[in-house]
JSON list of C-alpha atoms and ligand atoms in Angstrom, two decimals:
[
{"chain": "H", "resi": 26, "resn": "MET", "atom": "CA", "xyz": [-12.28, 93.58, 14.84]},
{"chain": "H", "resi": 27, "resn": "MET", "atom": "CA", "xyz": [-14.29, 96.82, 15.02]},
{"chain": "H", "resi": 28, "resn": "ASN", "atom": "CA", "xyz": [-11.65, 98.78, 13.12]},
{"chain": "H", "resi": 29, "resn": "HIS", "atom": "CA", "xyz": [-12.27, 96.68, 10.05]},
{"chain": "H", "resi": 30, "resn": "PRO", "atom": "CA", "xyz": [-14.81, 98.48, 7.88]},
{"chain": "H", "resi": 31, "resn": "THR", "atom": "CA", "xyz": [-17.68, 96.57, 6.34]},
{"chain": "H", "resi": 32, "resn": "ALA", "atom": "CA", "xyz": [-17.60, 96.06, 2.57]},
{"chain": "H", "resi": 33, "resn": "ILE", "atom": "CA", "xyz": [-20.13, 98.88, 2.21]},
{"chain": "H", "resi": 34, "resn": "GLU", "atom": "CA", "xyz": [-18.10, 101.24, 4.41]},
{"chain": "H", "resi": 35, "resn": "LEU", "atom": "CA", "xyz": [-14.91, 100.36, 2.55]},
{"chain": "H", "resi": 36, "resn": "GLY", "atom": "CA", "xyz": [-16.60, 101.10, -0.77]},
{"chain": "H", "resi": 37, "resn": "LYS", "atom": "CA", "xyz": [-17.70, 104.51, 0.51]},
{"chain": "H", "resi": 38, "resn": "LEU", "atom": "CA", "xyz": [-14.24, 105.25, 1.91]},
{"chain": "H", "resi": 39, "resn": "ARG", "atom": "CA", "xyz": [-12.53, 104.34, -1.34]},
{"chain": "H", "resi": 40, "resn": "SER", "atom": "CA", "xyz": [-14.92, 106.45, -3.34]},
{"chain": "H", "resi": 41, "resn": "ALA", "atom": "CA", "xyz": [-14.55, 109.44, -0.98]},
{"chain": "H", "resi": 42, "resn": "ALA", "atom": "CA", "xyz": [-10.74, 109.17, -1.09]},
{"chain": "H", "resi": 43, "resn": "ARG", "atom": "CA", "xyz": [-10.75, 109.03, -4.90]},
{"chain": "H", "resi": 44, "resn": "VAL", "atom": "CA", "xyz": [-13.02, 112.07, -5.17]},
{"chain": "H", "resi": 45, "resn": "ALA", "atom": "CA", "xyz": [-10.86, 113.95, -2.66]},
{"chain": "H", "resi": 46, "resn": "ALA", "atom": "CA", "xyz": [-7.71, 113.26, -4.69]},
{"chain": "H", "resi": 47, "resn": "GLY", "atom": "CA", "xyz": [-9.43, 115.10, -7.52]},
{"chain": "H", "resi": 48, "resn": "GLN", "atom": "CA", "xyz": [-9.67, 118.18, -5.27]},
{"chain": "H", "resi": 49, "resn": "ALA", "atom": "CA", "xyz": [-5.95, 118.17, -4.45]},
{"chain": "H", "resi": 50, "resn": "TYR", "atom": "CA", "xyz": [-4.10, 121.47, -4.72]},
{"chain": "H", "resi": 51, "resn": "ALA", "atom": "CA", "xyz": [-0.74, 120.15, -5.84]},
{"chain": "H", "resi": 52, "resn": "PRO", "atom": "CA", "xyz": [0.73, 122.57, -8.42]},
{"chain": "H", "resi": 53, "resn": "TYR", "atom": "CA", "xyz": [4.31, 121.98, -7.20]},
{"chain": "H", "resi": 54, "resn": "SER", "atom": "CA", "xyz": [4.63, 118.21, -6.83]},
{"chain": "H", "resi": 55, "resn": "LYS", "atom": "CA", "xyz": [1.70, 117.32, -9.13]},
{"chain": "H", "resi": 56, "resn": "PHE", "atom": "CA", "xyz": [1.26, 114.39, -6.73]},
{"chain": "H", "resi": 57, "resn": "ARG", "atom": "CA", "xyz": [-2.42, 114.19, -5.88]},
{"chain": "H", "resi": 58, "resn": "VAL", "atom": "CA", "xyz": [-3.52, 112.46, -2.70]},
{"chain": "H", "resi": 59, "resn": "GLY", "atom": "CA", "xyz": [-6.99, 111.84, -1.33]},
{"chain": "H", "resi": 60, "resn": "ALA", "atom": "CA", "xyz": [-7.85, 110.42, 2.09]},
{"chain": "H", "resi": 61, "resn": "ALA", "atom": "CA", "xyz": [-11.02, 109.37, 3.84]},
{"chain": "H", "resi": 62, "resn": "ILE", "atom": "CA", "xyz": [-11.45, 108.43, 7.48]},
{"chain": "H", "resi": 63, "resn": "LEU", "atom": "CA", "xyz": [-14.18, 106.42, 9.13]},
{"chain": "H", "resi": 64, "resn": "ALA", "atom": "CA", "xyz": [-15.06, 107.77, 12.58]},
{"chain": "H", "resi": 65, "resn": "ASP", "atom": "CA", "xyz": [-16.56, 105.77, 15.42]},
{"chain": "H", "resi": 66, "resn": "SER", "atom": "CA", "xyz": [-19.69, 107.87, 14.89]},
{"chain": "H", "resi": 67, "resn": "GLY", "atom": "CA", "xyz": [-20.08, 106.10, 11.54]},
{"chain": "H", "resi": 68, "resn": "LYS", "atom": "CA", "xyz": [-19.37, 109.29, 9.61]},
{"chain": "H", "resi": 69, "resn": "ILE", "atom": "CA", "xyz": [-16.82, 109.58, 6.84]},
{"chain": "H", "resi": 70, "resn": "TYR", "atom": "CA", "xyz": [-14.63, 112.63, 6.37]},
{"chain": "H", "resi": 71, "resn": "SER", "atom": "CA", "xyz": [-12.32, 113.26, 3.46]},
{"chain": "H", "resi": 72, "resn": "GLY", "atom": "CA", "xyz": [-9.44, 115.52, 2.57]},
{"chain": "H", "resi": 73, "resn": "CYS", "atom": "CA", "xyz": [-6.80, 116.23, -0.04]},
{"chain": "H", "resi": 74, "resn": "ASN", "atom": "CA", "xyz": [-3.27, 117.55, 0.03]},
{"chain": "H", "resi": 75, "resn": "VAL", "atom": "CA", "xyz": [-3.00, 121.33, -0.05]},
{"chain": "H", "resi": 76, "resn": "GLU", "atom": "CA", "xyz": [0.42, 122.60, -1.11]},
{"chain": "H", "resi": 77, "resn": "ASN", "atom": "CA", "xyz": [2.00, 126.00, -0.66]},
{"chain": "H", "resi": 78, "resn": "ALA", "atom": "CA", "xyz": [4.64, 128.05, -2.44]},
{"chain": "H", "resi": 79, "resn": "SER", "atom": "CA", "xyz": [6.52, 127.75, 0.85]},
{"chain": "H", "resi": 80, "resn": "TYR", "atom": "CA", "xyz": [6.72, 123.98, 0.35]},
{"chain": "H", "resi": 81, "resn": "GLY", "atom": "CA", "xyz": [7.04, 122.97, 4.01]},
{"chain": "H", "resi": 82, "resn": "LEU", "atom": "CA", "xyz": [3.62, 124.41, 4.82]},
{"chain": "H", "resi": 83, "resn": "THR", "atom": "CA", "xyz": [1.94, 121.74, 2.72]},
{"chain": "H", "resi": 84, "resn": "ASN", "atom": "CA", "xyz": [-0.83, 119.80, 4.44]},
{"chain": "H", "resi": 85, "resn": "CYS", "atom": "CA", "xyz": [-1.18, 116.14, 3.52]},
{"chain": "H", "resi": 86, "resn": "ALA", "atom": "CA", "xyz": [-4.51, 114.59, 2.55]},
{"chain": "H", "resi": 87, "resn": "GLU", "atom": "CA", "xyz": [-4.66, 112.44, 5.69]},
{"chain": "H", "resi": 88, "resn": "ARG", "atom": "CA", "xyz": [-4.25, 115.40, 8.03]},
{"chain": "H", "resi": 89, "resn": "THR", "atom": "CA", "xyz": [-6.74, 117.47, 6.04]},
{"chain": "H", "resi": 90, "resn": "ALA", "atom": "CA", "xyz": [-9.33, 114.69, 6.48]},
{"chain": "H", "resi": 91, "resn": "ILE", "atom": "CA", "xyz": [-8.68, 114.39, 10.22]},
{"chain": "H", "resi": 92, "resn": "PHE", "atom": "CA", "xyz": [-8.73, 118.14, 10.83]},
{"chain": "H", "resi": 93, "resn": "SER", "atom": "CA", "xyz": [-11.96, 118.38, 8.83]},
{"chain": "H", "resi": 94, "resn": "ALA", "atom": "CA", "xyz": [-13.56, 115.81, 11.12]},
{"chain": "H", "resi": 95, "resn": "VAL", "atom": "CA", "xyz": [-12.60, 117.76, 14.23]},
{"chain": "H", "resi": 96, "resn": "ALA", "atom": "CA", "xyz": [-13.69, 121.03, 12.64]},
{"chain": "H", "resi": 97, "resn": "ALA", "atom": "CA", "xyz": [-17.04, 119.41, 11.76]},
{"chain": "H", "resi": 98, "resn": "GLY", "atom": "CA", "xyz": [-17.69, 118.80, 15.45]},
{"chain": "H", "resi": 99, "resn": "GLU", "atom": "CA", "xyz": [-16.24, 115.32, 16.19]},
{"chain": "H", "resi": 100, "resn": "LYS", "atom": "CA", "xyz": [-15.31, 116.32, 19.73]},
{"chain": "H", "resi": 101, "resn": "LYS", "atom": "CA", "xyz": [-14.21, 112.85, 20.79]},
{"chain": "H", "resi": 102, "resn": "LEU", "atom": "CA", "xyz": [-13.00, 111.65, 17.42]},
{"chain": "H", "resi": 103, "resn": "LYS", "atom": "CA", "xyz": [-12.04, 107.99, 17.29]},
{"chain": "H", "resi": 104, "resn": "ILE", "atom": "CA", "xyz": [-10.74, 106.88, 13.91]},
{"chain": "H", "resi": 105, "resn": "ARG", "atom": "CA", "xyz": [-11.53, 103.29, 12.90]},
{"chain": "H", "resi": 106, "resn": "CYS", "atom": "CA", "xyz": [-10.04, 103.35, 9.46]},
{"chain": "H", "resi": 107, "resn": "VAL", "atom": "CA", "xyz": [-7.99, 105.58, 7.15]},
{"chain": "H", "resi": 108, "resn": "VAL", "atom": "CA", "xyz": [-8.14, 105.06, 3.39]},
{"chain": "H", "resi": 109, "resn": "VAL", "atom": "CA", "xyz": [-5.67, 106.77, 1.06]},
{"chain": "H", "resi": 110, "resn": "TYR", "atom": "CA", "xyz": [-5.87, 107.05, -2.71]},
{"chain": "H", "resi": 111, "resn": "THR", "atom": "CA", "xyz": [-3.21, 108.17, -5.17]},
{"chain": "H", "resi": 112, "resn": "PRO", "atom": "CA", "xyz": [-3.65, 108.02, -8.94]},
{"chain": "H", "resi": 113, "resn": "THR", "atom": "CA", "xyz": [-0.35, 106.17, -9.24]},
{"chain": "H", "resi": 114, "resn": "LYS", "atom": "CA", "xyz": [0.90, 102.70, -10.16]},
{"chain": "H", "resi": 115, "resn": "LEU", "atom": "CA", "xyz": [1.92, 101.90, -6.60]},
{"chain": "H", "resi": 116, "resn": "ALA", "atom": "CA", "xyz": [-0.01, 102.54, -3.39]},
{"chain": "H", "resi": 117, "resn": "THR", "atom": "CA", "xyz": [1.58, 104.97, -0.91]},
{"chain": "H", "resi": 118, "resn": "ALA", "atom": "CA", "xyz": [1.49, 104.75, 2.88]},
{"chain": "H", "resi": 119, "resn": "PRO", "atom": "CA", "xyz": [0.92, 107.87, 5.04]},
{"chain": "H", "resi": 120, "resn": "CYS", "atom": "CA", "xyz": [4.00, 109.98, 5.82]},
{"chain": "H", "resi": 121, "resn": "GLY", "atom": "CA", "xyz": [5.51, 110.10, 9.32]},
{"chain": "H", "resi": 122, "resn": "ALA", "atom": "CA", "xyz": [3.77, 113.33, 10.30]},
{"chain": "H", "resi": 123, "resn": "CYS", "atom": "CA", "xyz": [0.39, 111.91, 9.31]},
{"chain": "H", "resi": 124, "resn": "ARG", "atom": "CA", "xyz": [1.08, 108.69, 11.22]},
{"chain": "H", "resi": 125, "resn": "GLN", "atom": "CA", "xyz": [1.61, 110.74, 14.37]},
{"chain": "H", "resi": 126, "resn": "VAL", "atom": "CA", "xyz": [-1.64, 112.67, 13.79]},
{"chain": "H", "resi": 127, "resn": "ILE", "atom": "CA", "xyz": [-3.57, 109.45, 13.10]},
{"chain": "H", "resi": 128, "resn": "ASN", "atom": "CA", "xyz": [-2.15, 108.10, 16.37]},
{"chain": "H", "resi": 129, "resn": "GLU", "atom": "CA", "xyz": [-3.80, 110.93, 18.28]},
{"chain": "H", "resi": 130, "resn": "PHE", "atom": "CA", "xyz": [-7.29, 109.81, 17.27]},
{"chain": "H", "resi": 131, "resn": "GLY", "atom": "CA", "xyz": [-6.89, 106.21, 16.12]},
{"chain": "H", "resi": 132, "resn": "PRO", "atom": "CA", "xyz": [-3.85, 104.46, 17.56]},
{"chain": "H", "resi": 133, "resn": "HIS", "atom": "CA", "xyz": [-5.23, 101.11, 16.39]},
{"chain": "H", "resi": 134, "resn": "ALA", "atom": "CA", "xyz": [-6.82, 102.34, 13.16]},
{"chain": "H", "resi": 135, "resn": "ARG", "atom": "CA", "xyz": [-6.68, 100.18, 10.09]},
{"chain": "H", "resi": 136, "resn": "VAL", "atom": "CA", "xyz": [-4.83, 101.94, 7.26]},
{"chain": "H", "resi": 137, "resn": "ILE", "atom": "CA", "xyz": [-5.50, 101.01, 3.65]},
{"chain": "H", "resi": 138, "resn": "SER", "atom": "CA", "xyz": [-3.85, 102.63, 0.63]},
{"chain": "H", "resi": 139, "resn": "PHE", "atom": "CA", "xyz": [-4.90, 101.97, -2.91]},
{"chain": "H", "resi": 140, "resn": "CYS", "atom": "CA", "xyz": [-4.13, 103.41, -6.31]},
{"chain": "H", "resi": 141, "resn": "LYS", "atom": "CA", "xyz": [-4.85, 103.13, -10.04]},
{"chain": "H", "resi": 142, "resn": "SER", "atom": "CA", "xyz": [-3.51, 99.58, -10.28]},
{"chain": "H", "resi": 143, "resn": "ALA", "atom": "CA", "xyz": [-4.42, 96.59, -8.13]},
{"chain": "H", "resi": 144, "resn": "ASP", "atom": "CA", "xyz": [-1.52, 97.39, -5.77]},
{"chain": "H", "resi": 145, "resn": "ILE", "atom": "CA", "xyz": [-2.74, 97.85, -2.20]},
{"chain": "H", "resi": 146, "resn": "ILE", "atom": "CA", "xyz": [-1.26, 98.39, 1.26]},
{"chain": "H", "resi": 147, "resn": "ASP", "atom": "CA", "xyz": [-3.51, 97.03, 3.99]},
{"chain": "H", "resi": 148, "resn": "THR", "atom": "CA", "xyz": [-2.06, 97.57, 7.43]},
{"chain": "H", "resi": 149, "resn": "SER", "atom": "CA", "xyz": [-2.62, 99.22, 10.80]},
{"chain": "H", "resi": 150, "resn": "LEU", "atom": "CA", "xyz": [-1.30, 102.24, 12.63]},
{"chain": "H", "resi": 151, "resn": "ASP", "atom": "CA", "xyz": [0.25, 99.90, 15.20]},
{"chain": "H", "resi": 152, "resn": "ALA", "atom": "CA", "xyz": [2.39, 98.44, 12.44]},
{"chain": "H", "resi": 153, "resn": "LEU", "atom": "CA", "xyz": [3.19, 101.82, 10.84]},
{"chain": "H", "resi": 154, "resn": "LEU", "atom": "CA", "xyz": [4.13, 103.63, 14.06]},
{"chain": "H", "resi": 155, "resn": "PRO", "atom": "CA", "xyz": [5.29, 101.23, 16.75]},
{"chain": "H", "resi": 156, "resn": "GLY", "atom": "CA", "xyz": [6.15, 102.70, 20.14]},
{"chain": "H", "resi": 157, "resn": "ALA", "atom": "CA", "xyz": [4.38, 105.95, 19.35]},
{"chain": "H", "resi": 158, "resn": "PHE", "atom": "CA", "xyz": [4.35, 108.94, 21.65]},
{"chain": "H", "resi": 159, "resn": "GLY", "atom": "CA", "xyz": [0.75, 109.61, 22.53]},
{"chain": "H", "resi": 160, "resn": "PRO", "atom": "CA", "xyz": [-1.69, 111.41, 24.78]},
{"chain": "H", "resi": 161, "resn": "ALA", "atom": "CA", "xyz": [-1.25, 108.84, 27.61]},
{"chain": "H", "resi": 162, "resn": "ASP", "atom": "CA", "xyz": [2.41, 109.83, 27.95]},
{"chain": "H", "resi": 163, "resn": "LEU", "atom": "CA", "xyz": [1.33, 113.34, 28.94]},
{"chain": "H", "resi": 164, "resn": "LYS", "atom": "CA", "xyz": [-0.78, 112.18, 31.87]},
{"chain": "S", "resi": 220, "resn": "THU", "atom": "N1", "xyz": [1.36, 113.74, 0.62]},
{"chain": "S", "resi": 220, "resn": "THU", "atom": "C1", "xyz": [0.15, 113.43, 1.20]},
{"chain": "S", "resi": 220, "resn": "THU", "atom": "O1", "xyz": [-0.86, 114.12, 0.96]},
{"chain": "S", "resi": 220, "resn": "THU", "atom": "N2", "xyz": [0.10, 112.37, 2.04]},
{"chain": "S", "resi": 220, "resn": "THU", "atom": "C2", "xyz": [1.16, 111.58, 2.37]},
{"chain": "S", "resi": 220, "resn": "THU", "atom": "O2", "xyz": [1.04, 110.71, 3.23]},
{"chain": "S", "resi": 220, "resn": "THU", "atom": "C3", "xyz": [2.43, 111.77, 1.68]},
{"chain": "S", "resi": 220, "resn": "THU", "atom": "C4", "xyz": [2.57, 113.00, 0.87]},
{"chain": "S", "resi": 220, "resn": "THU", "atom": "C5", "xyz": [1.43, 114.89, -0.29]},
{"chain": "S", "resi": 220, "resn": "THU", "atom": "C6", "xyz": [2.23, 116.04, 0.23]},
{"chain": "S", "resi": 220, "resn": "THU", "atom": "C7", "xyz": [2.65, 116.71, -1.07]},
{"chain": "S", "resi": 220, "resn": "THU", "atom": "O3", "xyz": [1.62, 117.59, -1.47]},
{"chain": "S", "resi": 220, "resn": "THU", "atom": "C8", "xyz": [2.73, 115.58, -2.07]},
{"chain": "S", "resi": 220, "resn": "THU", "atom": "O4", "xyz": [2.02, 114.49, -1.49]},
{"chain": "S", "resi": 220, "resn": "THU", "atom": "C9", "xyz": [4.14, 115.13, -2.40]},
{"chain": "S", "resi": 220, "resn": "THU", "atom": "O5", "xyz": [4.85, 114.85, -1.26]}
]
């Protein structure tokens, strides 16, 4: 399945997500998140959560990574894989808002979350957001 990264790609994604978590701006929750996405182009883009004193304006790591890819010029972005890292005991899956944004560019993306322990979530966007509203519904 083309959305499954190679071992080398997965290693790079994990490393990029871990580095990104270190860049998190999370003074309110202290919950650091890093994400890395693998585009169809073969490029990897990463992002961290960026919080705000007006809490609801916070941008999650996953969306930061996706928006960075588009801003970098991925005009027809297709996401193969999303990797999330949190320096926690348990792995955390993307929030609902991020699932919807992943759906826009990678409705069948593989989604892998890992953390400080061996705990891991290895799933797909199809499983995380069944029956999603997407671009095709607008046509
Ligand atoms: N957060 C993410 O970055 N990604 C998620 O999928 C869930 C939550 C961030 C938002 C906020 O800065 C902190 O984690 C606590 O919710």
